[in-house]
Amino acid sequence: MELDVMERVLKEMQENRTVALATITEVEGASPGKIGTMMGVFENGQTIGTVGGGNLEYVVINEALQCIKNAVSKEYEYRLENDEGSLHMECGGKVKVFIKTFMACNKLLIVGAGHVGQSIYKLGELLDFHITVFDDRKEFASEDNFPKANEIIVGDIKESLLKYPIDDNTYIIIVTRGHNFDEEALEAIIHSKAKYIGMIGSKNKVKTIMNNLKNKGIAEEVLNRVYAPVGIKLGGDTPIEVAFSIMSEILLIKNGGRLTHMKQTLD
């Protein structure tokens, strides 16, 4: 059973999903679970394995969900007795449970595998993002150009994005090779839960795309969440400089930062 739990937890981690692993580390007296007993707890409350059942398991599941919510790992001690401050169980023993939380990495979706996309990938990889690259050109969206990308999806960009699971832990940057592809990509993900959506382009290009999407019935307040033209005005126009501008904006949003010089914080 423990092997099944470990394999499932590892699978969740490999698929970049948050999961908690609860393990009984110490037992005194009678307990429904033994040392080494494991249970995996997923974000949706589902579990695999057991730490003994009953009220102990109920409490551990809820503690694990709180650990997931707060992104912490923690050890807990429980008295399995039927009095105040205990779990109101008849076992009469005591157990310690360590809950290890494995948090999903922030997801970076790079829509467009050209030179700017490749530069964004290099910075995203350094910053430990879970990176997925989208393009319809095999010669660009390749392992040669993105050797450590977690996923490379080659095919119709809009259709691929519509099928991809996007949550509020996702940052999306649209840097395709043309106006029409950018517009299709943006339309595909505009109503998603993504924490950040950025699109490269000149002011005129951005205005044109936004007007086109408005004419398709997309509300202005929805479009206003898009960072376009993308990036922070750092100066420079090489692919790596543009990538730094874009990733600076993503980090600003991710970390809740401020656009200010650190020297201005001395006062």
PDB file of C-alpha atoms in Angstrom:
ATOM      1  CA  MET A   1       0.000   0.000   0.000  1.00  0.00           C
ATOM      2  CA  GLU A   2       2.771   2.482   0.895  1.00  0.00           C
ATOM      3  CA  LEU A   3       4.386   1.871  -2.503  1.00  0.00           C
ATOM      4  CA  ASP A   4       1.077   2.646  -4.241  1.00  0.00           C
ATOM      5  CA  VAL A   5       0.792   5.884  -2.276  1.00  0.00           C
ATOM      6  CA  MET A   6       4.346   6.944  -3.101  1.00  0.00           C
ATOM      7  CA  GLU A   7       3.903   6.139  -6.794  1.00  0.00           C
ATOM      8  CA  ARG A   8       0.679   8.164  -6.977  1.00  0.00           C
ATOM      9  CA  VAL A   9       2.210  11.141  -5.148  1.00  0.00           C
ATOM     10  CA  LEU A  10       5.205  11.033  -7.503  1.00  0.00           C
ATOM     11  CA  LYS A  11       2.840  10.954 -10.497  1.00  0.00           C
ATOM     12  CA  GLU A  12       1.024  14.044  -9.207  1.00  0.00           C
ATOM     13  CA  MET A  13       4.346  15.846  -8.781  1.00  0.00           C
ATOM     14  CA  GLN A  14       5.500  14.880 -12.271  1.00  0.00           C
ATOM     15  CA  GLU A  15       2.247  16.287 -13.668  1.00  0.00           C
ATOM     16  CA  ASN A  16       2.851  19.518 -11.717  1.00  0.00           C
ATOM     17  CA  ARG A  17      -0.047  19.156  -9.297  1.00  0.00           C
ATOM     18  CA  THR A  18       0.102  20.044  -5.614  1.00  0.00           C
ATOM     19  CA  VAL A  19      -0.162  17.100  -3.222  1.00  0.00           C
ATOM     20  CA  ALA A  20       0.449  16.396   0.463  1.00  0.00           C
ATOM     21  CA  LEU A  21       1.932  13.206   1.911  1.00  0.00           C
ATOM     22  CA  ALA A  22       0.959  12.369   5.512  1.00  0.00           C
ATOM     23  CA  THR A  23       3.171   9.821   7.299  1.00  0.00           C
ATOM     24  CA  ILE A  24       2.864   8.437  10.827  1.00  0.00           C
ATOM     25  CA  THR A  25       6.324   8.948  12.332  1.00  0.00           C
ATOM     26  CA  GLU A  26       5.788   7.954  15.977  1.00  0.00           C
ATOM     27  CA  VAL A  27       3.295   5.836  17.932  1.00  0.00           C
ATOM     28  CA  GLU A  28       2.840   5.457  21.697  1.00  0.00           C
ATOM     29  CA  GLY A  29       0.329   2.939  22.965  1.00  0.00           C
ATOM     30  CA  ALA A  30      -2.648   1.811  20.888  1.00  0.00           C
ATOM     31  CA  SER A  31      -3.234   3.406  17.491  1.00  0.00           C
ATOM     32  CA  PRO A  32      -5.201   2.483  14.351  1.00  0.00           C
ATOM     33  CA  GLY A  33      -2.156   3.323  12.253  1.00  0.00           C
ATOM     34  CA  LYS A  34       1.411   2.053  12.482  1.00  0.00           C
ATOM     35  CA  ILE A  35       4.733   3.870  12.038  1.00  0.00           C
ATOM     36  CA  GLY A  36       5.391   4.436   8.347  1.00  0.00           C
ATOM     37  CA  THR A  37       1.713   4.336   7.351  1.00  0.00           C
ATOM     38  CA  MET A  38       1.136   6.854   4.537  1.00  0.00           C
ATOM     39  CA  MET A  39      -1.735   8.734   2.979  1.00  0.00           C
ATOM     40  CA  GLY A  40      -1.682  11.060  -0.034  1.00  0.00           C
ATOM     41  CA  VAL A  41      -4.067  14.023   0.037  1.00  0.00           C
ATOM     42  CA  PHE A  42      -4.928  15.955  -3.121  1.00  0.00           C
ATOM     43  CA  GLU A  43      -6.156  19.514  -3.561  1.00  0.00           C
ATOM     44  CA  ASN A  44      -9.721  18.375  -4.240  1.00  0.00           C
ATOM     45  CA  GLY A  45      -9.854  16.456  -0.932  1.00  0.00           C
ATOM     46  CA  GLN A  46      -9.476  13.018  -2.451  1.00  0.00           C
ATOM     47  CA  THR A  47      -6.992  10.626  -0.837  1.00  0.00           C
ATOM     48  CA  ILE A  48      -5.010   7.478  -1.424  1.00  0.00           C
ATOM     49  CA  GLY A  49      -3.833   5.212   1.375  1.00  0.00           C
ATOM     50  CA  THR A  50      -4.733   5.575   5.050  1.00  0.00           C
ATOM     51  CA  VAL A  51      -3.341   6.616   8.414  1.00  0.00           C
ATOM     52  CA  GLY A  52      -5.757   4.341  10.237  1.00  0.00           C
ATOM     53  CA  GLY A  53      -9.230   5.641   9.538  1.00  0.00           C
ATOM     54  CA  GLY A  54     -11.715   7.139  11.952  1.00  0.00           C
ATOM     55  CA  ASN A  55     -11.428  10.590  13.474  1.00  0.00           C
ATOM     56  CA  LEU A  56      -7.629  10.519  13.175  1.00  0.00           C
ATOM     57  CA  GLU A  57      -7.838  10.228   9.418  1.00  0.00           C
ATOM     58  CA  TYR A  58     -10.555  12.891   9.190  1.00  0.00           C
ATOM     59  CA  VAL A  59      -8.425  15.373  11.128  1.00  0.00           C
ATOM     60  CA  VAL A  60      -5.234  14.563   9.184  1.00  0.00           C
ATOM     61  CA  ILE A  61      -6.995  15.085   5.853  1.00  0.00           C
ATOM     62  CA  ASN A  62      -8.147  18.519   6.962  1.00  0.00           C
ATOM     63  CA  GLU A  63      -4.693  19.399   8.322  1.00  0.00           C
ATOM     64  CA  ALA A  64      -3.177  18.317   4.991  1.00  0.00           C
ATOM     65  CA  LEU A  65      -5.597  20.520   3.051  1.00  0.00           C
ATOM     66  CA  GLN A  66      -4.587  23.459   5.244  1.00  0.00           C
ATOM     67  CA  CYS A  67      -0.916  22.671   4.600  1.00  0.00           C
ATOM     68  CA  ILE A  68      -1.651  22.698   0.867  1.00  0.00           C
ATOM     69  CA  LYS A  69      -3.525  25.993   1.172  1.00  0.00           C
ATOM     70  CA  ASN A  70      -0.701  27.628   3.153  1.00  0.00           C
ATOM     71  CA  ALA A  71       2.141  25.937   1.213  1.00  0.00           C
ATOM     72  CA  VAL A  72       3.760  24.539   4.364  1.00  0.00           C
ATOM     73  CA  SER A  73       4.962  21.195   5.713  1.00  0.00           C
ATOM     74  CA  LYS A  74       4.331  20.479   9.374  1.00  0.00           C
ATOM     75  CA  GLU A  75       4.402  17.829  12.135  1.00  0.00           C
ATOM     76  CA  TYR A  76       1.313  17.208  14.265  1.00  0.00           C
ATOM     77  CA  GLU A  77       0.819  15.263  17.486  1.00  0.00           C
ATOM     78  CA  TYR A  78      -2.540  13.718  18.418  1.00  0.00           C
ATOM     79  CA  ARG A  79      -3.843  12.074  21.585  1.00  0.00           C
ATOM     80  CA  LEU A  80      -6.240   9.259  20.759  1.00  0.00           C
ATOM     81  CA  GLU A  81      -8.257   9.568  23.948  1.00  0.00           C
ATOM     82  CA  ASN A  82     -11.802  10.550  24.787  1.00  0.00           C
ATOM     83  CA  ASP A  83     -11.314  13.775  26.694  1.00  0.00           C
ATOM     84  CA  GLU A  84     -10.903  17.490  26.092  1.00  0.00           C
ATOM     85  CA  GLY A  85      -8.031  18.340  23.761  1.00  0.00           C
ATOM     86  CA  SER A  86      -7.915  14.856  22.243  1.00  0.00           C
ATOM     87  CA  LEU A  87      -9.463  13.312  19.128  1.00  0.00           C
ATOM     88  CA  HIS A  88     -12.212  11.659  21.203  1.00  0.00           C
ATOM     89  CA  MET A  89     -11.131   8.151  20.299  1.00  0.00           C
ATOM     90  CA  GLU A  90     -10.956   5.082  22.528  1.00  0.00           C
ATOM     91  CA  CYS A  91      -7.491   3.860  21.459  1.00  0.00           C
ATOM     92  CA  GLY A  92      -5.736   5.622  24.321  1.00  0.00           C
ATOM     93  CA  GLY A  93      -2.472   6.104  22.478  1.00  0.00           C
ATOM     94  CA  LYS A  94      -0.589   8.967  20.884  1.00  0.00           C
ATOM     95  CA  VAL A  95       0.676   9.478  17.327  1.00  0.00           C
ATOM     96  CA  LYS A  96       2.822  11.963  15.474  1.00  0.00           C
ATOM     97  CA  VAL A  97       2.096  12.658  11.812  1.00  0.00           C
ATOM     98  CA  PHE A  98       4.379  14.562   9.471  1.00  0.00           C
ATOM     99  CA  ILE A  99       2.675  16.220   6.523  1.00  0.00           C
ATOM    100  CA  LYS A 100       4.990  17.038   3.630  1.00  0.00           C
ATOM    101  CA  THR A 101       3.497  19.356   1.016  1.00  0.00           C
ATOM    102  CA  PHE A 102       4.768  19.231  -2.542  1.00  0.00           C
ATOM    103  CA  MET A 103       3.693  22.437  -4.256  1.00  0.00           C
ATOM    104  CA  ALA A 104       3.143  22.695  -7.987  1.00  0.00           C
ATOM    105  CA  CYS A 105       5.535  24.974  -9.841  1.00  0.00           C
ATOM    106  CA  ASN A 106       4.232  28.149 -11.417  1.00  0.00           C
ATOM    107  CA  LYS A 107       3.258  27.363 -15.002  1.00  0.00           C
ATOM    108  CA  LEU A 108       4.606  29.459 -17.866  1.00  0.00           C
ATOM    109  CA  LEU A 109       2.881  29.020 -21.222  1.00  0.00           C
ATOM    110  CA  ILE A 110       4.972  30.401 -24.081  1.00  0.00           C
ATOM    111  CA  VAL A 111       2.739  30.771 -27.116  1.00  0.00           C
ATOM    112  CA  GLY A 112       5.149  31.131 -29.991  1.00  0.00           C
ATOM    113  CA  ALA A 113       8.508  29.387 -30.408  1.00  0.00           C
ATOM    114  CA  GLY A 114      10.426  32.094 -32.255  1.00  0.00           C
ATOM    115  CA  HIS A 115      13.474  34.022 -31.038  1.00  0.00           C
ATOM    116  CA  VAL A 116      11.647  35.956 -28.305  1.00  0.00           C
ATOM    117  CA  GLY A 117       9.889  32.797 -27.140  1.00  0.00           C
ATOM    118  CA  GLN A 118      13.222  31.004 -26.936  1.00  0.00           C
ATOM    119  CA  SER A 119      14.696  33.822 -24.852  1.00  0.00           C
ATOM    120  CA  ILE A 120      11.687  33.825 -22.511  1.00  0.00           C
ATOM    121  CA  TYR A 121      12.143  30.078 -22.124  1.00  0.00           C
ATOM    122  CA  LYS A 122      15.769  30.518 -20.994  1.00  0.00           C
ATOM    123  CA  LEU A 123      14.751  32.954 -18.258  1.00  0.00           C
ATOM    124  CA  GLY A 124      11.714  30.923 -17.256  1.00  0.00           C
ATOM    125  CA  GLU A 125      13.851  27.814 -16.898  1.00  0.00           C
ATOM    126  CA  LEU A 126      16.281  29.683 -14.634  1.00  0.00           C
ATOM    127  CA  LEU A 127      13.325  30.822 -12.506  1.00  0.00           C
ATOM    128  CA  ASP A 128      12.029  27.244 -12.138  1.00  0.00           C
ATOM    129  CA  PHE A 129       8.746  27.658 -14.007  1.00  0.00           C
ATOM    130  CA  HIS A 130       6.955  24.614 -15.380  1.00  0.00           C
ATOM    131  CA  ILE A 131       7.230  25.535 -19.070  1.00  0.00           C
ATOM    132  CA  THR A 132       4.926  24.601 -21.930  1.00  0.00           C
ATOM    133  CA  VAL A 133       5.665  25.816 -25.467  1.00  0.00           C
ATOM    134  CA  PHE A 134       3.007  26.105 -28.184  1.00  0.00           C
ATOM    135  CA  ASP A 135       3.590  26.510 -31.914  1.00  0.00           C
ATOM    136  CA  ASP A 136       2.462  24.972 -35.179  1.00  0.00           C
ATOM    137  CA  ARG A 137       5.992  24.744 -36.587  1.00  0.00           C
ATOM    138  CA  LYS A 138       7.997  21.627 -35.717  1.00  0.00           C
ATOM    139  CA  GLU A 139      11.255  23.230 -36.748  1.00  0.00           C
ATOM    140  CA  PHE A 140      10.814  25.919 -34.069  1.00  0.00           C
ATOM    141  CA  ALA A 141       8.942  24.026 -31.329  1.00  0.00           C
ATOM    142  CA  SER A 142      11.644  21.406 -30.893  1.00  0.00           C
ATOM    143  CA  GLU A 143      13.774  19.909 -28.132  1.00  0.00           C
ATOM    144  CA  ASP A 144      16.809  21.522 -29.741  1.00  0.00           C
ATOM    145  CA  ASN A 145      15.360  24.977 -29.050  1.00  0.00           C
ATOM    146  CA  PHE A 146      13.651  24.084 -25.745  1.00  0.00           C
ATOM    147  CA  PRO A 147      15.727  21.239 -24.283  1.00  0.00           C
ATOM    148  CA  LYS A 148      14.339  21.416 -20.740  1.00  0.00           C
ATOM    149  CA  ALA A 149      10.761  22.460 -21.458  1.00  0.00           C
ATOM    150  CA  ASN A 150       8.251  20.319 -19.589  1.00  0.00           C
ATOM    151  CA  GLU A 151       5.949  20.149 -22.606  1.00  0.00           C
ATOM    152  CA  ILE A 152       6.207  21.101 -26.271  1.00  0.00           C
ATOM    153  CA  ILE A 153       2.851  21.127 -28.046  1.00  0.00           C
ATOM    154  CA  VAL A 154       2.970  21.269 -31.838  1.00  0.00           C
ATOM    155  CA  GLY A 155      -0.247  21.861 -33.758  1.00  0.00           C
ATOM    156  CA  ASP A 156      -3.014  24.392 -34.236  1.00  0.00           C
ATOM    157  CA  ILE A 157      -2.269  26.992 -31.570  1.00  0.00           C
ATOM    158  CA  LYS A 158      -5.841  28.006 -30.789  1.00  0.00           C
ATOM    159  CA  GLU A 159      -7.094  24.433 -30.553  1.00  0.00           C
ATOM    160  CA  SER A 160      -4.138  23.411 -28.383  1.00  0.00           C
ATOM    161  CA  LEU A 161      -4.772  26.275 -25.952  1.00  0.00           C
ATOM    162  CA  LEU A 162      -8.483  25.524 -25.722  1.00  0.00           C
ATOM    163  CA  LYS A 163      -7.659  21.976 -24.617  1.00  0.00           C
ATOM    164  CA  TYR A 164      -4.929  22.921 -22.142  1.00  0.00           C
ATOM    165  CA  PRO A 165      -5.762  23.071 -18.385  1.00  0.00           C
ATOM    166  CA  ILE A 166      -5.172  26.655 -17.229  1.00  0.00           C
ATOM    167  CA  ASP A 167      -5.508  27.589 -13.551  1.00  0.00           C
ATOM    168  CA  ASP A 168      -4.709  30.618 -11.400  1.00  0.00           C
ATOM    169  CA  ASN A 169      -1.127  29.387 -11.111  1.00  0.00           C
ATOM    170  CA  THR A 170      -0.574  29.982 -14.838  1.00  0.00           C
ATOM    171  CA  TYR A 171       1.284  32.804 -16.597  1.00  0.00           C
ATOM    172  CA  ILE A 172       0.773  33.131 -20.349  1.00  0.00           C
ATOM    173  CA  ILE A 173       2.833  35.107 -22.834  1.00  0.00           C
ATOM    174  CA  ILE A 174       1.711  35.357 -26.457  1.00  0.00           C
ATOM    175  CA  VAL A 175       4.619  35.920 -28.850  1.00  0.00           C
ATOM    176  CA  THR A 176       3.577  34.216 -32.078  1.00  0.00           C
ATOM    177  CA  ARG A 177       4.808  35.102 -35.539  1.00  0.00           C
ATOM    178  CA  GLY A 178       1.846  37.209 -36.616  1.00  0.00           C
ATOM    179  CA  HIS A 179      -1.203  39.313 -35.849  1.00  0.00           C
ATOM    180  CA  ASN A 180      -3.768  36.617 -36.692  1.00  0.00           C
ATOM    181  CA  PHE A 181      -2.081  33.954 -34.562  1.00  0.00           C
ATOM    182  CA  ASP A 182      -1.819  36.366 -31.614  1.00  0.00           C
ATOM    183  CA  GLU A 183      -5.501  37.223 -31.875  1.00  0.00           C
ATOM    184  CA  GLU A 184      -6.574  33.582 -32.058  1.00  0.00           C
ATOM    185  CA  ALA A 185      -4.386  32.684 -29.096  1.00  0.00           C
ATOM    186  CA  LEU A 186      -5.723  35.551 -27.003  1.00  0.00           C
ATOM    187  CA  GLU A 187      -9.307  34.697 -27.844  1.00  0.00           C
ATOM    188  CA  ALA A 188      -8.688  31.099 -26.768  1.00  0.00           C
ATOM    189  CA  ILE A 189      -7.446  31.975 -23.266  1.00  0.00           C
ATOM    190  CA  ILE A 190      -9.040  35.346 -22.492  1.00  0.00           C
ATOM    191  CA  HIS A 191     -11.701  33.804 -20.230  1.00  0.00           C
ATOM    192  CA  SER A 192      -9.266  31.445 -18.482  1.00  0.00           C
ATOM    193  CA  LYS A 193      -8.220  31.672 -14.817  1.00  0.00           C
ATOM    194  CA  ALA A 194      -4.629  32.565 -15.746  1.00  0.00           C
ATOM    195  CA  LYS A 195      -2.970  34.915 -13.267  1.00  0.00           C
ATOM    196  CA  TYR A 196      -1.178  36.757 -16.062  1.00  0.00           C
ATOM    197  CA  ILE A 197      -1.816  37.147 -19.778  1.00  0.00           C
ATOM    198  CA  GLY A 198       0.659  39.166 -21.833  1.00  0.00           C
ATOM    199  CA  MET A 199       0.790  39.768 -25.577  1.00  0.00           C
ATOM    200  CA  ILE A 200       3.630  41.269 -27.576  1.00  0.00           C
ATOM    201  CA  GLY A 201       2.987  43.896 -30.235  1.00  0.00           C
ATOM    202  CA  SER A 202       2.967  47.538 -31.218  1.00  0.00           C
ATOM    203  CA  LYS A 203       0.299  49.917 -29.926  1.00  0.00           C
ATOM    204  CA  ASN A 204      -1.519  49.833 -33.256  1.00  0.00           C
ATOM    205  CA  LYS A 205      -1.461  46.042 -33.409  1.00  0.00           C
ATOM    206  CA  VAL A 206      -2.764  45.743 -29.861  1.00  0.00           C
ATOM    207  CA  LYS A 207      -5.578  48.241 -30.521  1.00  0.00           C
ATOM    208  CA  THR A 208      -6.590  46.376 -33.660  1.00  0.00           C
ATOM    209  CA  ILE A 209      -6.716  43.013 -31.902  1.00  0.00           C
ATOM    210  CA  MET A 210      -8.633  44.413 -28.925  1.00  0.00           C
ATOM    211  CA  ASN A 211     -11.195  46.055 -31.210  1.00  0.00           C
ATOM    212  CA  ASN A 212     -11.617  42.819 -33.149  1.00  0.00           C
ATOM    213  CA  LEU A 213     -12.283  40.885 -29.958  1.00  0.00           C
ATOM    214  CA  LYS A 214     -14.704  43.537 -28.717  1.00  0.00           C
ATOM    215  CA  ASN A 215     -16.603  43.126 -31.971  1.00  0.00           C
ATOM    216  CA  LYS A 216     -16.797  39.400 -31.186  1.00  0.00           C
ATOM    217  CA  GLY A 217     -18.583  40.209 -27.937  1.00  0.00           C
ATOM    218  CA  ILE A 218     -15.720  40.062 -25.445  1.00  0.00           C
ATOM    219  CA  ALA A 219     -16.273  42.662 -22.727  1.00  0.00           C
ATOM    220  CA  GLU A 220     -13.805  45.504 -22.316  1.00  0.00           C
ATOM    221  CA  GLU A 221     -13.231  44.707 -18.629  1.00  0.00           C
ATOM    222  CA  VAL A 222     -12.181  41.194 -19.634  1.00  0.00           C
ATOM    223  CA  LEU A 223      -9.750  42.529 -22.229  1.00  0.00           C
ATOM    224  CA  ASN A 224      -8.333  45.018 -19.725  1.00  0.00           C
ATOM    225  CA  ARG A 225      -6.717  42.188 -17.777  1.00  0.00           C
ATOM    226  CA  VAL A 226      -4.306  41.607 -20.679  1.00  0.00           C
ATOM    227  CA  TYR A 227      -0.834  43.155 -20.428  1.00  0.00           C
ATOM    228  CA  ALA A 228      -0.394  44.447 -23.953  1.00  0.00           C
ATOM    229  CA  PRO A 229       1.875  45.818 -25.228  1.00  0.00           C
ATOM    230  CA  VAL A 230       3.696  43.463 -22.926  1.00  0.00           C
ATOM    231  CA  GLY A 231       6.570  44.092 -20.555  1.00  0.00           C
ATOM    232  CA  ILE A 232       8.189  46.813 -18.476  1.00  0.00           C
ATOM    233  CA  LYS A 233       9.912  49.661 -20.272  1.00  0.00           C
ATOM    234  CA  LEU A 234      13.524  48.678 -19.573  1.00  0.00           C
ATOM    235  CA  GLY A 235      14.885  49.762 -22.938  1.00  0.00           C
ATOM    236  CA  GLY A 236      16.550  47.568 -25.533  1.00  0.00           C
ATOM    237  CA  ASP A 237      15.079  45.617 -28.407  1.00  0.00           C
ATOM    238  CA  THR A 238      17.076  42.387 -28.765  1.00  0.00           C
ATOM    239  CA  PRO A 239      15.162  39.144 -28.082  1.00  0.00           C
ATOM    240  CA  ILE A 240      16.855  38.616 -24.714  1.00  0.00           C
ATOM    241  CA  GLU A 241      16.247  42.238 -23.677  1.00  0.00           C
ATOM    242  CA  VAL A 242      12.579  41.934 -24.645  1.00  0.00           C
ATOM    243  CA  ALA A 243      12.428  38.680 -22.697  1.00  0.00           C
ATOM    244  CA  PHE A 244      13.872  40.380 -19.608  1.00  0.00           C
ATOM    245  CA  SER A 245      11.217  43.081 -19.929  1.00  0.00           C
ATOM    246  CA  ILE A 246       8.450  40.470 -20.127  1.00  0.00           C
ATOM    247  CA  MET A 247       9.740  38.249 -17.320  1.00  0.00           C
ATOM    248  CA  SER A 248      10.223  41.318 -15.103  1.00  0.00           C
ATOM    249  CA  GLU A 249       6.535  42.088 -15.520  1.00  0.00           C
ATOM    250  CA  ILE A 250       5.572  38.479 -14.787  1.00  0.00           C
ATOM    251  CA  LEU A 251       7.676  38.467 -11.607  1.00  0.00           C
ATOM    252  CA  LEU A 252       6.141  41.793 -10.591  1.00  0.00           C
ATOM    253  CA  ILE A 253       2.658  40.268 -10.810  1.00  0.00           C
ATOM    254  CA  LYS A 254       3.626  36.904  -9.309  1.00  0.00           C
ATOM    255  CA  ASN A 255       5.397  38.391  -6.294  1.00  0.00           C
ATOM    256  CA  GLY A 256       3.137  41.402  -5.764  1.00  0.00           C
ATOM    257  CA  GLY A 257       6.067  43.754  -6.326  1.00  0.00           C
ATOM    258  CA  ARG A 258       6.236  47.494  -6.999  1.00  0.00           C
ATOM    259  CA  LEU A 259       7.720  49.514  -9.831  1.00  0.00           C
ATOM    260  CA  THR A 260      10.297  51.414  -7.821  1.00  0.00           C
ATOM    261  CA  HIS A 261      14.055  51.633  -7.340  1.00  0.00           C
ATOM    262  CA  MET A 262      15.264  49.956  -4.148  1.00  0.00           C
ATOM    263  CA  LYS A 263      17.234  53.105  -3.289  1.00  0.00           C
ATOM    264  CA  GLN A 264      13.888  54.906  -2.981  1.00  0.00           C
ATOM    265  CA  THR A 265      12.959  52.630  -0.078  1.00  0.00           C
ATOM    266  CA  LEU A 266      15.742  53.974   2.176  1.00  0.00           C
ATOM    267  CA  ASP A 267      13.669  56.889   3.459  1.00  0.00           C
TER     268      ASP A 267
END
